[in-house]
Coordinates of C-alpha atoms in Angstrom, one line a residue:
X1 CA 0.0 0.0 0.0
X2 CA 0.9 3.7 0.4
X3 CA 1.9 5.2 3.8
X4 CA 2.4 8.9 4.6
X5 CA 4.5 9.2 7.7
X6 CA 6.4 12.0 9.5
X7 CA 9.8 10.3 10.1
X8 CA 11.5 13.0 12.2
X9 CA 11.0 16.4 13.9
X10 CA 12.7 18.2 10.9
X11 CA 10.7 16.4 8.3
X12 CA 7.7 18.2 6.9
X13 CA 4.8 15.9 6.0
X14 CA 1.5 17.2 4.7
X15 CA -0.6 18.6 1.9
X16 CA -0.2 15.4 -0.2
X17 CA -2.5 13.9 -2.8
X18 CA -3.1 10.5 -4.3
X19 CA -5.2 10.0 -7.4
X20 CA -6.0 7.4 -10.0
X21 CA -4.3 4.5 -8.2
X22 CA -5.4 0.9 -8.0
X23 CA -4.2 -0.9 -4.8
X24 CA -5.1 -4.6 -4.3
X25 CA -4.3 -7.3 -1.8
X26 CA -2.4 -5.1 0.6
X27 CA -1.2 -6.6 3.9
X28 CA -2.6 -4.3 6.6
X29 CA -3.4 -0.9 4.9
X30 CA -4.2 0.1 1.4
X31 CA -3.5 3.8 2.1
X32 CA -2.4 5.0 5.6
X33 CA -2.1 8.7 6.4
X34 CA -0.2 8.7 9.7
X35 CA -0.4 11.3 12.5
X36 CA 1.7 14.3 11.7
X37 CA 0.7 14.4 8.0
X38 CA -2.4 16.6 7.6
X39 CA -3.9 17.8 4.4
X40 CA -4.3 14.7 2.2
X41 CA -6.6 14.3 -0.8
X42 CA -7.4 10.8 -2.1
X43 CA -9.3 10.9 -5.4
X44 CA -10.5 8.6 -8.2
X45 CA -8.9 5.5 -6.8
X46 CA -9.7 1.8 -6.1
X47 CA -8.5 -0.1 -3.0
X48 CA -9.5 -3.7 -2.8
X49 CA -8.9 -6.7 -0.4
X50 CA -6.8 -5.0 2.3
X51 CA -6.3 -7.2 5.3
X52 CA -6.7 -4.5 8.0
X53 CA -8.0 -1.1 6.7
X54 CA -8.6 0.0 3.2
X55 CA -8.0 3.7 3.9
X56 CA -6.7 4.8 7.4
X57 CA -7.0 8.5 8.2
X58 CA -5.1 9.6 11.3
X59 CA -4.8 13.4 10.7
X60 CA -7.1 16.4 10.1
X61 CA -7.9 18.2 6.8
X62 CA -8.4 15.1 4.7
X63 CA -10.7 14.5 1.7
X64 CA -11.6 11.2 0.1
X65 CA -13.5 11.7 -3.1
X66 CA -14.7 9.5 -6.0
X67 CA -13.1 6.4 -4.6
X68 CA -14.1 2.7 -4.3
X69 CA -13.1 0.6 -1.3
X70 CA -13.9 -3.1 -1.4
X71 CA -13.3 -6.3 0.5
X72 CA -11.4 -5.3 3.7
X73 CA -11.2 -8.6 5.7
X74 CA -10.0 -8.0 9.2
X75 CA -12.3 -8.8 12.2
X76 CA -10.2 -6.9 14.8
X77 CA -11.4 -3.6 16.1
X78 CA -11.2 -0.8 15.0
X79 CA -10.8 -2.0 11.5
X80 CA -12.9 -1.3 8.4
X81 CA -13.0 -0.1 4.8
X82 CA -12.4 3.5 5.8
X83 CA -11.3 4.3 9.3
X84 CA -10.9 7.9 10.6
X85 CA -9.2 8.1 14.1
X86 CA -6.6 10.1 16.0
X87 CA -3.8 7.6 16.8
X88 CA -1.4 10.1 18.5
X89 CA -3.2 9.7 21.8
X90 CA -5.5 7.0 20.5
X91 CA -8.5 9.3 20.6
X92 CA -7.3 12.0 23.0
X93 CA -8.1 14.8 20.4
X94 CA -10.7 15.0 17.7
X95 CA -9.7 15.1 14.0
X96 CA -11.4 17.9 12.1
X97 CA -12.3 18.8 8.5
X98 CA -12.7 15.2 7.3
X99 CA -14.7 15.0 4.1
X100 CA -15.9 11.7 2.4
X101 CA -17.7 12.4 -0.9
X102 CA -18.9 10.3 -3.8
X103 CA -17.4 7.2 -2.2
X104 CA -18.5 3.6 -2.4
X105 CA -17.6 1.0 0.3
X106 CA -18.5 -2.7 0.1
X107 CA -17.9 -6.1 1.6
X108 CA -15.9 -5.1 4.7
X109 CA -16.0 -7.7 7.4
X110 CA -16.4 -5.1 10.1
X111 CA -17.4 -1.4 9.4
X112 CA -17.6 -0.1 5.9
X113 CA -16.9 3.4 7.4
X114 CA -15.7 4.0 10.9
X115 CA -15.6 7.5 12.4
X116 CA -13.8 7.5 15.7
X117 CA -13.2 10.7 17.8
X118 CA -13.5 12.8 14.6
X119 CA -15.8 15.4 13.0
X120 CA -16.7 14.3 9.5
X121 CA -18.9 15.4 6.6
X122 CA -20.1 12.6 4.4
X123 CA -21.8 13.4 1.0
X124 CA -23.2 11.2 -1.7
X125 CA -21.6 8.1 -0.3
X126 CA -22.8 4.5 -0.6
X127 CA -21.9 1.9 2.0
X128 CA -23.5 -1.5 1.5
X129 CA -23.0 -5.2 2.4
X130 CA -20.6 -4.5 5.3
X131 CA -20.7 -5.8 8.8
X132 CA -21.7 -2.3 9.9
X133 CA -22.2 0.1 7.1
X134 CA -21.2 3.1 9.1
X135 CA -20.1 3.4 12.7
X136 CA -19.7 6.6 14.8
X137 CA -17.6 6.0 17.9
X138 CA -17.1 9.0 20.3
X139 CA -17.2 11.0 17.0
X140 CA -18.4 14.4 18.1
X141 CA -20.5 16.2 15.4
X142 CA -20.9 14.8 11.9
X143 CA -23.1 15.4 9.0
X144 CA -24.3 12.9 6.4
X145 CA -26.1 14.0 3.2
X146 CA -27.6 12.3 0.2
X147 CA -26.1 8.9 1.1
X148 CA -27.2 5.3 1.3
X149 CA -26.4 2.7 4.0
X150 CA -28.1 -0.6 3.3
X151 CA -27.9 -4.4 3.7
X152 CA -25.5 -4.7 6.6
X153 CA -24.6 -8.3 7.4
X154 CA -25.0 -7.6 11.2
X155 CA -28.6 -6.9 12.4
X156 CA -29.6 -3.3 12.8
X157 CA -26.1 -2.1 11.8
X158 CA -26.6 0.0 8.7
X159 CA -25.9 2.8 11.2
X160 CA -24.2 2.2 14.5
X161 CA -23.5 4.9 17.2
X162 CA -21.5 4.3 20.4
X163 CA -20.1 6.5 23.2
X164 CA -18.6 4.7 26.2
X165 CA -17.8 7.0 29.1
X166 CA -15.3 4.4 30.4
X167 CA -13.2 4.7 27.3
X168 CA -11.0 7.5 28.6
X169 CA -9.7 9.6 27.0
X170 CA -12.8 9.2 24.8
X171 CA -15.2 11.8 26.3
X172 CA -17.0 12.9 23.2
X173 CA -20.7 12.9 22.6
X174 CA -21.9 11.5 19.4
X175 CA -24.1 14.0 17.5
X176 CA -24.9 12.9 13.9
X177 CA -27.3 14.5 11.5
X178 CA -28.6 12.6 8.4
X179 CA -30.1 14.5 5.5
X180 CA -31.7 12.6 2.7
X181 CA -29.8 9.4 3.7
X182 CA -31.3 6.0 3.6
X183 CA -30.8 3.2 6.1
X184 CA -33.1 0.4 7.3
X185 CA -31.8 -0.1 10.9
X186 CA -29.6 1.5 13.5
X187 CA -27.9 0.4 16.7
X188 CA -27.2 2.6 19.8
X189 CA -24.8 2.1 22.7
X190 CA -24.5 4.3 25.8
X191 CA -27.7 6.1 24.9
X192 CA -27.3 9.1 27.3
X193 CA -24.5 10.6 25.2
X194 CA -25.8 10.0 21.7
X195 CA -28.0 12.0 19.4
X196 CA -29.2 11.0 15.9
X197 CA -31.2 13.4 13.8
X198 CA -32.9 12.3 10.6
X199 CA -33.8 15.0 8.1
X200 CA -35.2 15.3 4.6
X201 CA -35.2 17.9 1.9
X202 CA -38.3 20.1 1.3
X203 CA -38.7 22.0 -1.9
X204 CA -41.6 24.4 -2.6
X205 CA -43.0 25.9 -5.9
X206 CA -45.6 28.6 -5.9
X207 CA -47.4 29.5 -9.1
X208 CA -50.5 31.0 -10.7
X209 CA -53.2 28.6 -11.7
X210 CA -52.0 29.2 -15.3
X211 CA -48.6 27.7 -14.4
X212 CA -46.7 30.9 -14.3
X213 CA -44.3 31.2 -11.3
X214 CA -45.3 33.3 -8.4
X215 CA -42.5 35.3 -6.8
X216 CA -42.3 36.6 -3.2
X217 CA -44.6 34.0 -1.5
X218 CA -43.7 33.4 2.2
X219 CA -43.2 29.7 3.1
X220 CA -43.8 28.4 6.6
X221 CA -43.4 24.9 8.1
X222 CA -44.9 24.2 11.5
X223 CA -44.1 20.9 13.2
X224 CA -46.6 18.8 15.2
X225 CA -45.6 20.6 18.4
X226 CA -46.5 24.0 16.9
X227 CA -42.9 25.3 16.3
X228 CA -42.0 27.1 13.1
X229 CA -39.0 25.4 11.5
X230 CA -38.2 27.5 8.4
X231 CA -37.7 31.0 10.0
X232 CA -34.0 31.1 9.5
X233 CA -34.4 34.2 7.3
X234 CA -36.1 37.4 8.7
X235 CA -39.6 37.5 7.2
X236 CA -38.9 34.6 4.9
X237 CA -38.0 32.3 3.3
X238 CA -39.5 33.6 0.1
X239 CA -40.0 32.1 -3.3
X240 CA -37.7 33.5 -6.0
X241 CA -38.4 34.7 -9.6
X242 CA -38.8 31.0 -10.6
X243 CA -41.4 30.5 -7.9
X244 CA -39.2 28.2 -5.9
X245 CA -37.9 28.4 -2.4
X246 CA -34.3 27.4 -1.8
X247 CA -34.2 23.8 -0.7
X248 CA -34.5 23.4 3.1
X249 CA -34.2 20.3 5.4
X250 CA -36.8 19.4 8.0
X251 CA -36.4 16.9 10.8
X252 CA -38.4 13.6 10.7
X253 CA -37.2 12.5 14.2
X254 CA -34.4 12.9 16.8
X255 CA -33.2 10.0 18.9
X256 CA -31.5 11.5 22.0
X257 CA -30.8 10.4 25.6
X258 CA -32.8 7.2 25.1
X259 CA -36.0 8.9 23.8
X260 CA -37.5 9.5 20.4
X261 CA -38.9 12.9 19.3
X262 CA -41.1 12.9 16.2
X263 CA -41.8 16.1 14.3
X264 CA -44.3 14.9 11.6
X265 CA -46.7 15.9 10.3
X266 CA -45.7 19.5 9.2
X267 CA -48.2 22.2 8.4
X268 CA -46.6 23.7 5.3
X269 CA -48.1 27.0 4.0
X270 CA -47.5 29.5 1.2
X271 CA -48.7 33.1 1.7
X272 CA -48.6 35.5 -1.2
X273 CA -49.7 39.1 -0.5
X274 CA -52.7 39.9 -2.6
X275 CA -53.3 36.3 -3.5
X276 CA -54.1 34.7 -0.1
X277 CA -52.7 31.6 1.7
X278 CA -52.6 27.9 0.9
X279 CA -51.6 25.1 3.3
X280 CA -51.5 21.4 3.7
X281 CA -50.1 18.7 6.0
X282 CA -46.8 17.1 4.8
X283 CA -45.2 14.0 6.1
X284 CA -41.4 14.5 6.1
X285 CA -40.3 10.9 6.1
X286 CA -38.8 11.3 2.6
X287 CA -37.9 14.2 0.4
X288 CA -40.9 16.3 -0.6
X289 CA -41.6 18.7 -3.5
X290 CA -44.8 20.7 -2.8
X291 CA -46.6 22.8 -5.4
X292 CA -49.0 25.6 -4.4
X293 CA -51.2 26.9 -7.2
X294 CA -53.1 30.1 -6.5
X295 CA -56.3 31.0 -8.3
X296 CA -55.8 34.4 -9.8
X297 CA -58.6 36.4 -11.5
X298 CA -57.6 37.8 -14.9
X299 CA -60.1 40.7 -15.1
X300 CA -58.1 43.9 -15.1
X301 CA -59.5 47.2 -14.0
X302 CA -60.7 49.7 -16.7
X303 CA -59.4 53.2 -16.2
X304 CA -60.5 56.1 -18.4
X305 CA -60.3 59.9 -18.5
X306 CA -63.0 62.4 -19.2
X307 CA -60.5 64.7 -20.9
X308 CA -57.2 62.9 -21.4
X309 CA -54.0 64.9 -22.1
X310 CA -50.9 63.7 -23.7
X311 CA -49.1 63.7 -20.4
X312 CA -51.6 61.4 -18.7
X313 CA -50.6 57.7 -18.4
X314 CA -52.0 54.4 -17.1
X315 CA -50.0 51.3 -16.6
X316 CA -51.9 48.2 -15.4
X317 CA -50.1 45.2 -14.0
X318 CA -51.6 42.2 -12.2
X319 CA -50.1 43.3 -8.9
X320 CA -50.4 47.1 -9.1
X321 CA -51.8 50.0 -11.1
X322 CA -49.9 53.2 -11.9
X323 CA -52.0 56.3 -12.8
X324 CA -50.3 59.6 -13.8
X325 CA -52.6 62.6 -14.0
X326 CA -51.4 66.1 -15.0
X327 CA -53.8 68.9 -14.1
X328 CA -53.6 72.5 -15.2
X329 CA -56.0 74.8 -13.4
X330 CA -55.9 78.4 -14.7
X331 CA -58.5 79.8 -12.3
X332 CA -56.6 78.7 -9.1
X333 CA -59.5 76.8 -7.7
X334 CA -59.6 73.6 -5.6
X335 CA -59.0 70.6 -7.6
X336 CA -60.1 67.0 -6.7
X337 CA -59.2 63.7 -8.1
X338 CA -62.0 61.2 -7.7
X339 CA -61.7 57.5 -8.3
X340 CA -64.6 55.1 -8.2
X341 CA -64.2 51.4 -7.8
X342 CA -67.2 49.3 -9.1
X343 CA -67.5 45.6 -9.0
X344 CA -66.9 44.0 -12.4
X345 CA -64.8 46.9 -13.7

């Protein structure tokens, strides 16, 4: 395999990259990034049939992207396809800025991905057919987005979270947020120091009944407990010129301190000044795309002048009316502008 190691105090190790490599049948590690060598990028590579760990990350500021790890065979902890851990004090400090993106991990005897005492962001990653598809152990705060963890060979181990207070110097809580990520079962250990949040994407389109986009509608989402969950923008969020709200994530449930909090169903509403408000209940147990179509009358007002001058002007829009009246009064008398609104005009 490949090993990045700091061999002495005067030796500078870090900011390395590995790309387009194929590593097979390595004894112990396919790629190992030892403590003291931060700043590694592993990209577009294949690591197969390593006996201990496919990719071992032991320093901060590391990205693994567009890489396939398959068939890691060891049954000894803490082994796996991809293992992230601080080995300098064996967990005494957390690693940070770890990113795993567009990665596929399969057929590891233990964990497909193991995050130990590290903060990680995992995006568009697939981990299937491993003993545990992903394991968070004393891992601090991590985010998982748009990923799949399925068909673990151990029961309820698509996602596994553990935090053992007796494992000094491991004293970290485990706080993991999943957004649009699929798994069928999860296991929990030492429940009083673990939090798992499962979220999904909400997209909203507001439009006229003709299909034309409606800009400026205010979107709200109120959970089953009566709390507003989209008010991250003052007065908003609003729909844009295309009628769409920027994609937001809403929580399906949170498992924390040995209890389950459920937030479904949400009351999702769209309010457009001048057009009214529409709402419906939405179950956020998967991604949702909600369309609100407003009934808009198409009868425009009729405005006329008794004695129109060249400077007078009328501009009529569905949302507003601009009337420009120029008056010349030679006799210096009181002048009144009278407007009458009649139904049907």
